[in-house]
Short mmCIF file of C-alpha atoms in Angstrom, two decimals:
data_model
loop_
_atom_site.label_atom_id
_atom_site.label_comp_id
_atom_site.label_asym_id
_atom_site.label_seq_id
_atom_site.Cartn_x
_atom_site.Cartn_y
_atom_site.Cartn_z
CA MET A 1210 72.88 -39.29 -53.94
CA GLY A 1211 69.49 -40.71 -54.53
CA LEU A 1212 69.92 -43.49 -51.84
CA PHE A 1213 71.03 -40.88 -49.42
CA ASP A 1214 68.11 -38.81 -50.03
CA LYS A 1215 65.83 -41.92 -49.44
CA GLY A 1216 67.51 -43.04 -46.36
CA LEU A 1217 67.63 -39.57 -44.94
CA LEU A 1218 63.90 -39.36 -45.27
CA LYS A 1219 63.39 -42.47 -43.76
CA CYS A 1220 64.92 -40.83 -40.61
CA PHE A 1221 62.17 -38.81 -40.32
CA ASP A 1222 59.49 -41.56 -40.51
CA LEU A 1223 57.47 -41.33 -37.15
CA PHE A 1224 55.32 -44.32 -38.05
CA SER A 1225 58.04 -46.95 -38.46
CA ARG A 1226 57.17 -50.44 -37.15
CA PRO A 1227 59.15 -52.44 -34.65
CA PHE A 1228 61.44 -54.91 -36.88
CA THR A 1229 64.07 -57.17 -34.81
CA PHE A 1230 65.41 -59.05 -38.01
CA PHE A 1231 67.77 -56.30 -38.71
CA VAL A 1232 71.43 -56.79 -37.91
CA GLY A 1233 73.02 -53.92 -35.63
CA ASP A 1234 70.95 -51.30 -33.73
CA LYS A 1235 68.46 -50.63 -36.14
CA LYS A 1236 65.10 -52.18 -34.59
CA ASN A 1237 62.38 -50.42 -36.66
CA LYS A 1238 61.37 -50.60 -40.24
CA SER A 1239 61.11 -47.41 -41.99
CA THR A 1240 59.83 -46.51 -45.26
CA ILE A 1241 60.11 -43.55 -47.79
CA PHE A 1242 56.15 -43.05 -47.56
CA GLY A 1243 56.51 -42.71 -43.90
CA GLY A 1244 59.23 -40.32 -44.08
CA LEU A 1245 57.38 -38.30 -46.38
CA LEU A 1246 54.28 -38.19 -44.67
CA SER A 1247 56.29 -37.43 -41.26
CA VAL A 1248 57.86 -34.43 -43.00
CA LEU A 1249 54.44 -33.14 -44.39
CA ILE A 1250 53.02 -33.57 -40.71
CA ILE A 1251 55.82 -31.89 -38.87
CA GLY A 1252 55.79 -29.00 -41.30
CA ALA A 1253 52.04 -28.26 -41.31
CA SER A 1254 52.20 -28.59 -37.58
CA ILE A 1255 55.02 -25.73 -37.18
CA TYR A 1256 53.08 -23.80 -39.73
CA TYR A 1257 49.65 -24.11 -37.69
CA LEU A 1258 51.60 -23.12 -34.83
CA TYR A 1259 53.05 -20.15 -36.10
CA TYR A 1260 49.58 -19.17 -37.54
CA LEU A 1261 47.87 -19.53 -34.01
CA MET A 1262 50.83 -17.53 -32.39
CA HIS A 1263 50.49 -14.73 -34.62
CA LEU A 1264 46.66 -14.68 -34.33
CA TYR A 1265 47.27 -14.56 -30.72
CA PHE A 1266 49.70 -11.99 -30.37
CA THR A 1267 48.04 -9.84 -32.49
CA GLY A 1268 45.00 -9.71 -30.61
CA LYS A 1269 43.11 -11.48 -33.53
CA ILE A 1270 41.07 -14.13 -31.69
CA SER A 1271 37.92 -13.15 -30.16
CA PRO A 1272 37.47 -13.31 -26.36
CA LYS A 1273 34.64 -15.00 -24.79
CA ILE A 1274 31.85 -12.25 -24.23
CA THR A 1275 28.70 -13.07 -21.98
CA SER A 1276 26.12 -10.33 -21.43
CA SER A 1277 23.03 -10.15 -19.44
CA PHE A 1278 20.37 -7.21 -18.78
CA GLN A 1279 18.82 -7.11 -15.63
CA ILE A 1280 16.60 -4.58 -13.43
CA GLU A 1281 18.13 -2.91 -10.90
CA SER A 1282 15.88 -2.40 -7.81
CA ASN A 1283 18.29 -1.25 -5.52
CA ASN A 1284 21.35 1.52 -5.48
CA SER A 1285 22.82 1.94 -8.64
CA THR A 1286 25.27 4.85 -9.50
CA ILE A 1287 27.22 6.30 -12.47
CA ASN A 1288 30.30 8.28 -11.03
CA VAL A 1289 30.75 11.78 -13.04
CA ASN A 1290 33.93 13.00 -12.60
CA GLU A 1291 34.29 14.86 -16.12
CA ASN A 1292 31.93 16.19 -18.80
CA PHE A 1293 29.74 13.66 -20.34
CA PHE A 1294 27.62 15.88 -22.69
CA PHE A 1295 28.35 18.62 -25.40
CA MET A 1296 25.44 20.90 -26.42
CA GLU A 1297 24.65 23.61 -28.35
CA MET A 1298 22.10 25.18 -30.89
CA MET A 1299 23.23 25.15 -34.42
CA ILE A 1300 22.61 28.18 -36.41
CA ASN A 1301 23.13 27.13 -40.46
CA GLY A 1302 25.81 24.65 -39.04
CA ILE A 1303 27.46 27.20 -36.72
CA PRO A 1304 27.26 27.10 -32.82
CA LEU A 1305 24.88 29.54 -31.65
CA LYS A 1306 27.53 31.07 -29.22
CA GLN A 1307 29.99 31.81 -31.77
CA TYR A 1308 26.89 33.54 -34.09
CA GLU A 1309 25.95 35.46 -30.88
CA LYS A 1310 29.36 36.64 -30.48
CA LYS A 1311 29.54 38.15 -34.10
CA VAL A 1312 26.32 40.06 -33.72
CA SER A 1313 26.72 40.96 -30.17
CA LYS A 1314 23.53 39.57 -29.17
CA VAL A 1315 22.02 36.76 -26.82
CA TYR A 1316 19.18 34.66 -28.14
CA LEU A 1317 19.20 31.46 -25.86
CA THR A 1318 20.10 30.77 -22.45
CA TYR A 1319 21.02 27.48 -20.91
CA THR A 1320 20.47 26.32 -17.23
CA VAL A 1321 21.88 23.13 -16.21
CA SER A 1322 20.94 21.84 -12.64
CA TYR A 1323 22.03 18.75 -10.69
CA GLU A 1324 18.78 17.66 -9.07
CA GLN A 1325 18.56 15.04 -5.83
CA TYR A 1326 15.18 13.61 -5.12
CA TYR A 1327 14.45 12.30 -1.40
CA GLN A 1328 12.63 9.52 0.12
CA ASN A 1329 10.31 12.28 1.98
CA GLY A 1330 9.26 14.06 -1.10
CA THR A 1331 12.11 16.84 -0.82
CA TYR A 1332 14.55 17.76 -3.38
CA SER A 1333 17.77 19.70 -3.75
CA VAL A 1334 18.96 21.50 -6.71
CA ILE A 1335 22.71 22.51 -7.36
CA ASN A 1336 23.26 25.15 -10.35
CA LEU A 1337 26.15 23.80 -12.55
CA ILE A 1338 28.50 26.21 -14.53
CA LEU A 1339 28.73 25.97 -18.27
CA SER A 1340 31.74 26.89 -20.28
CA GLU A 1341 33.01 26.44 -23.97
CA CYS A 1342 34.40 23.06 -24.31
CA THR A 1343 38.13 22.34 -24.26
CA ASP A 1344 37.85 19.34 -26.71
CA GLN A 1345 38.85 20.43 -30.40
CA GLN A 1346 35.92 18.28 -31.45
CA PHE A 1347 33.25 20.17 -30.01
CA GLN A 1348 34.79 23.72 -30.51
CA GLY A 1349 32.01 26.15 -29.90
CA TYR A 1350 29.76 23.77 -27.92
CA GLN A 1351 28.81 24.08 -24.05
CA CYS A 1352 30.29 21.93 -21.40
CA LEU A 1353 29.95 21.74 -17.90
CA ASP A 1354 32.74 23.66 -16.26
CA GLN A 1355 35.74 21.69 -14.63
CA THR A 1356 34.83 23.78 -11.11
CA ASN A 1357 31.84 21.60 -10.83
CA PHE A 1358 33.52 18.10 -10.47
CA TYR A 1359 35.14 19.44 -7.25
CA GLN A 1360 31.66 18.37 -5.73
CA ASN A 1361 29.60 14.85 -5.74
CA ILE A 1362 27.28 15.16 -8.45
CA ASP A 1363 27.45 11.24 -9.61
CA ILE A 1364 23.63 10.18 -11.22
CA TYR A 1365 22.25 7.43 -8.97
CA SER A 1366 18.87 5.52 -8.46
CA ASN A 1367 17.32 3.41 -5.60
CA PRO A 1368 13.54 2.66 -6.68
CA ILE A 1369 13.13 0.80 -3.48
CA LEU A 1370 13.91 3.75 -1.23
CA GLN A 1371 12.85 6.22 -3.48
CA LEU A 1372 16.17 8.02 -3.90
CA SER A 1373 17.49 9.38 -7.06
CA SER A 1374 19.44 12.18 -8.85
CA ASP A 1375 19.52 13.79 -12.62
CA TYR A 1376 21.03 16.26 -14.67
CA ALA A 1377 18.36 19.00 -15.83
CA ILE A 1378 19.00 21.17 -19.06
CA GLN A 1379 16.50 24.07 -19.60
CA ILE A 1380 16.55 25.89 -22.70
CA SER A 1381 15.18 29.10 -22.89
CA PRO A 1382 14.80 32.63 -24.83
CA CYS A 1383 16.97 35.41 -23.52
CA ASP A 1384 15.40 37.36 -20.46
CA PRO A 1385 15.91 41.00 -20.87
CA THR A 1386 15.39 41.56 -17.17
CA ILE A 1387 18.53 39.55 -16.49
CA ILE A 1388 20.63 39.74 -19.60
CA PRO A 1389 20.68 43.34 -21.04
CA ASN A 1390 22.07 42.51 -24.63
CA CYS A 1391 19.04 40.14 -25.75
CA ALA A 1392 17.74 40.10 -29.14
CA SER A 1393 14.17 40.95 -29.53
CA PRO A 1394 11.46 38.62 -29.07
CA THR A 1395 10.98 38.86 -33.03
CA GLU A 1396 14.63 38.23 -33.75
CA ILE A 1397 14.76 35.10 -31.52
CA TYR A 1398 11.78 33.71 -33.07
CA ASP A 1399 13.24 34.44 -36.83
CA LEU A 1400 16.24 32.66 -36.02
CA ILE A 1401 15.53 29.90 -33.67
CA PHE A 1402 12.55 28.38 -35.46
CA GLN A 1403 14.36 28.43 -39.07
CA SER A 1404 13.82 24.79 -40.23
CA GLN A 1405 17.35 24.36 -40.99
CA ASN A 1406 18.37 25.28 -37.32
CA TYR A 1407 18.55 22.82 -34.56
CA PHE A 1408 19.59 22.22 -31.07
CA GLN A 1409 22.43 19.43 -31.12
CA LEU A 1410 23.32 17.29 -27.96
CA TYR A 1411 26.06 14.55 -27.91
CA THR A 1412 26.42 11.98 -25.01
CA LYS A 1413 29.73 10.39 -24.23
CA ILE A 1414 29.45 6.28 -24.40
CA GLN A 1415 32.09 4.34 -23.30
CA GLN A 1416 32.23 0.49 -24.71
CA TYR A 1417 35.00 -1.94 -24.80
CA ASN A 1418 36.30 -2.72 -28.10
CA THR A 1419 37.37 -6.19 -28.49
CA ASN A 1420 39.27 -6.04 -31.50
CA GLU A 1421 41.65 -3.22 -30.42
CA GLY A 1422 41.75 -4.54 -26.63
CA ARG A 1423 40.75 -1.20 -24.96
CA TYR A 1424 37.94 0.89 -23.87
CA GLN A 1425 36.78 3.10 -26.61
CA ILE A 1426 34.93 6.27 -26.07
CA GLY A 1427 32.05 7.49 -28.60
CA TYR A 1428 29.73 10.11 -28.88
CA LYS A 1429 25.96 9.44 -29.45
CA SER A 1430 24.34 12.50 -31.17
CA GLU A 1431 20.65 13.77 -30.81
CA TYR A 1432 18.76 16.77 -32.56
CA ILE A 1433 16.13 18.55 -31.09
CA TYR A 1434 13.82 20.90 -33.06
CA PHE A 1435 12.06 23.68 -31.40
CA ASP A 1436 8.44 24.60 -31.78
CA PRO A 1437 6.93 27.94 -30.58
CA GLN A 1438 3.36 26.76 -29.49
CA ILE A 1439 5.02 23.42 -27.47
CA MET A 1440 7.62 22.57 -25.08
CA SER A 1441 9.58 19.31 -25.62
CA TYR A 1442 10.38 17.51 -22.70
CA THR A 1443 13.09 14.87 -23.26
CA ARG A 1444 14.03 12.20 -21.06
CA ILE A 1445 17.64 10.41 -21.60
CA ASP A 1446 17.78 7.39 -19.59
CA LEU A 1447 21.17 6.45 -19.28
CA ILE A 1448 21.94 2.56 -19.22
CA ALA A 1449 24.96 1.69 -17.28
CA ALA A 1450 27.30 -1.49 -18.04
CA THR A 1451 29.49 -3.32 -15.51
CA THR A 1452 32.25 -4.80 -17.39
CA GLN A 1453 34.43 -7.33 -15.99
CA LEU A 1454 37.65 -7.96 -18.15
CA THR A 1455 39.75 -10.92 -17.50
CA GLN A 1456 43.31 -11.33 -19.21
CA GLY A 1457 46.42 -13.05 -18.66
CA LEU A 1458 48.88 -15.53 -20.95
CA ILE A 1459 48.62 -18.29 -18.13
CA PHE A 1460 47.60 -16.59 -14.93
CA GLN A 1461 44.84 -14.20 -15.47
CA GLN A 1462 43.40 -11.23 -13.52
CA SER A 1463 40.08 -9.46 -13.76
CA GLN A 1464 39.33 -5.71 -13.48
CA THR A 1465 35.86 -4.32 -13.50
CA ASN A 1466 34.90 -0.94 -14.88
CA ASN A 1467 31.32 0.78 -14.67
CA THR A 1468 30.51 3.06 -17.62
CA VAL A 1469 27.63 4.53 -19.41
CA TYR A 1470 26.62 1.67 -22.03
CA ASP A 1471 23.92 3.51 -24.09
CA TYR A 1472 20.67 5.22 -23.31
CA GLN A 1473 16.97 5.68 -24.22
CA ARG A 1474 15.36 8.84 -25.41
CA ILE A 1475 12.07 9.52 -24.39
CA ASP A 1476 10.18 12.45 -25.91
CA THR A 1477 6.82 14.13 -24.55
CA TYR A 1478 5.49 17.22 -25.58
CA PHE A 1479 3.39 19.97 -23.50
CA SER A 1480 1.84 23.11 -24.14
CA GLN A 1481 3.45 26.14 -22.55
CA ASN A 1482 0.98 26.75 -20.28
CA GLY A 1483 0.34 23.20 -19.40
CA ILE A 1484 4.06 22.53 -18.29
CA GLU A 1485 4.34 25.70 -16.51
CA GLN A 1486 1.20 24.78 -14.55
CA ARG A 1487 2.36 21.26 -14.02
CA MET A 1488 6.12 21.46 -13.40
CA GLU A 1489 6.84 25.09 -13.29
CA ILE A 1490 9.27 25.20 -15.82
CA SER A 1491 9.13 27.25 -19.10
CA GLY A 1492 11.18 27.60 -22.29
CA TYR A 1493 11.69 25.93 -25.33
CA ALA A 1494 13.02 22.62 -24.15
CA TYR A 1495 13.65 20.67 -21.32
CA LEU A 1496 16.12 17.65 -21.02
CA VAL A 1497 16.87 15.15 -18.29
CA TYR A 1498 19.56 12.93 -17.83
CA GLU A 1499 18.72 10.23 -15.31
CA LEU A 1500 19.50 6.55 -14.58
CA ASN A 1501 17.72 3.60 -16.07
CA GLN A 1502 16.72 0.73 -13.96
CA ILE A 1503 18.23 -1.43 -16.69
CA HIS A 1504 21.74 -2.48 -16.11
CA ASN A 1505 23.97 -4.44 -18.59
CA TYR A 1506 26.54 -6.88 -17.06
CA ILE A 1507 29.35 -8.05 -19.40
CA GLN A 1508 31.98 -10.48 -18.76
CA ILE A 1509 34.78 -10.69 -21.36
CA GLU A 1510 37.41 -13.15 -21.04
CA GLU A 1511 40.49 -13.12 -23.30
CA PRO A 1512 41.87 -16.43 -24.03
CA MET A 1513 44.70 -18.19 -22.43
CA ILE A 1514 47.86 -19.19 -24.30
CA THR A 1515 47.23 -22.66 -22.92
CA GLU A 1516 44.10 -22.48 -24.71
CA ILE A 1517 45.99 -22.01 -28.04
CA LEU A 1518 48.20 -24.68 -27.16
CA ALA A 1519 45.44 -26.78 -26.41
CA GLN A 1520 43.82 -26.40 -30.03
CA PHE A 1521 47.25 -26.93 -31.68
CA ILE A 1522 47.50 -30.41 -29.92
CA SER A 1523 44.15 -31.49 -31.08
CA ILE A 1524 45.05 -30.56 -34.54
CA PHE A 1525 48.44 -32.29 -34.30
CA ASN A 1526 46.81 -35.39 -32.82
CA ALA A 1527 44.47 -35.32 -35.81
CA LEU A 1528 47.18 -35.26 -38.38
CA LEU A 1529 48.98 -38.13 -36.48
CA PHE A 1530 45.82 -40.16 -36.83
CA ILE A 1531 46.61 -39.62 -40.59
CA GLY A 1532 50.09 -41.60 -39.78
CA PHE A 1533 48.28 -44.78 -39.18
CA LEU A 1534 48.30 -45.20 -42.99
CA ALA A 1535 52.07 -44.96 -42.92
CA LYS A 1536 51.99 -47.58 -40.39
CA LEU A 1537 49.95 -49.91 -42.81
CA VAL A 1538 52.56 -49.50 -45.26
CA ALA A 1539 55.24 -49.96 -42.84
CA GLU A 1540 53.44 -53.38 -41.89
CA SER A 1541 53.20 -54.32 -45.42
CA HIS A 1542 56.88 -53.98 -45.95
CA ILE A 1543 57.43 -55.82 -42.76
CA ILE A 1544 55.32 -58.82 -44.39
CA TYR A 1545 57.19 -58.60 -47.48
CA ASP A 1546 60.69 -58.67 -45.77
CA MET A 1547 59.84 -61.53 -43.90
CA ASN A 1548 58.30 -63.35 -46.83
CA ASN A 1549 61.80 -62.71 -48.18
CA ILE A 1550 63.92 -64.06 -45.34
CA LEU A 1551 61.72 -67.25 -45.03
CA LEU A 1552 61.79 -67.90 -48.95
CA THR A 1553 65.89 -67.35 -48.54
CA GLU A 1554 66.14 -69.72 -45.55
CA GLN A 1555 64.27 -72.10 -47.14
CA PHE A 1556 65.96 -72.07 -50.27
CA ASN A 1557 69.27 -72.27 -48.66
CA SER A 1558 68.23 -75.25 -46.46
CA TYR A 1559 66.90 -76.88 -49.84
CA TYR A 1560 70.24 -76.64 -51.64
CA LYS A 1561 72.71 -76.88 -48.91
#
């Protein structure tokens, strides 16, 4: 049985050397060491190939990612076909609109406008409708009503032609000449300017998640505190990203997606009289969503299966290089066998 095991092991020898002194069809010199080394190399190669395939098909191999920021001087646009911000004044952690329903009084009013600026210095304003958000994550918050998206309200910027558009959000105390059930100025002051109360704004951000292999939506949060003596003017400069995703096992295809990648917040503070004279706006805060000139270009290339196989071949070749040790052993056995043959022939000739 032991001889059969040794013979079987020699059959796996990938590093046997030619030896033509055998009788019969056997033309190579195999060794136990070469067979054992061959079995180890084959086993390690199969395991490594399985390991690579497992990583590939479970999405654990990182793609190639290149990213570059450029300053856009020509036209750049972010398509707006769904709500991208969620806002509300928080009163002790409760949305203000829910609090107003309990007390049957209105404290603040929100005005959202879509503004377009033209080359000749003129501009146009479209007042947008707000409604309670339907997303359960933002229950009680205010969102753009779905009816707004039947018109073209994209955010764009063209510095060369001096064309741009933005979203403006004005937060003001309730005006009793417009709304009959306003809270009194004292009630508004006592509630809004408490230190624990703040205005919260969420902005939808979309980025490609390389670990999960899909675009992922996140919500970046901002806190804005009001002051009775000054008005905060907050610019939220949206940074657009053009992501080119290339995928495929053997033949790859590319798809491009434009999203809001991030933004920069810039706060400026004015006196109530100063901003009213300069910009003809009033209230507690004024927020503007506009498009930043910085544009992020991202290229994501998922690996092809041929790249994985190429990596396997390189490791397999490295393992085969180790097999040269077995060839050296086989050659030493050939020299030993040749010496035995020569000595045997010489002995037979001498005593013949």
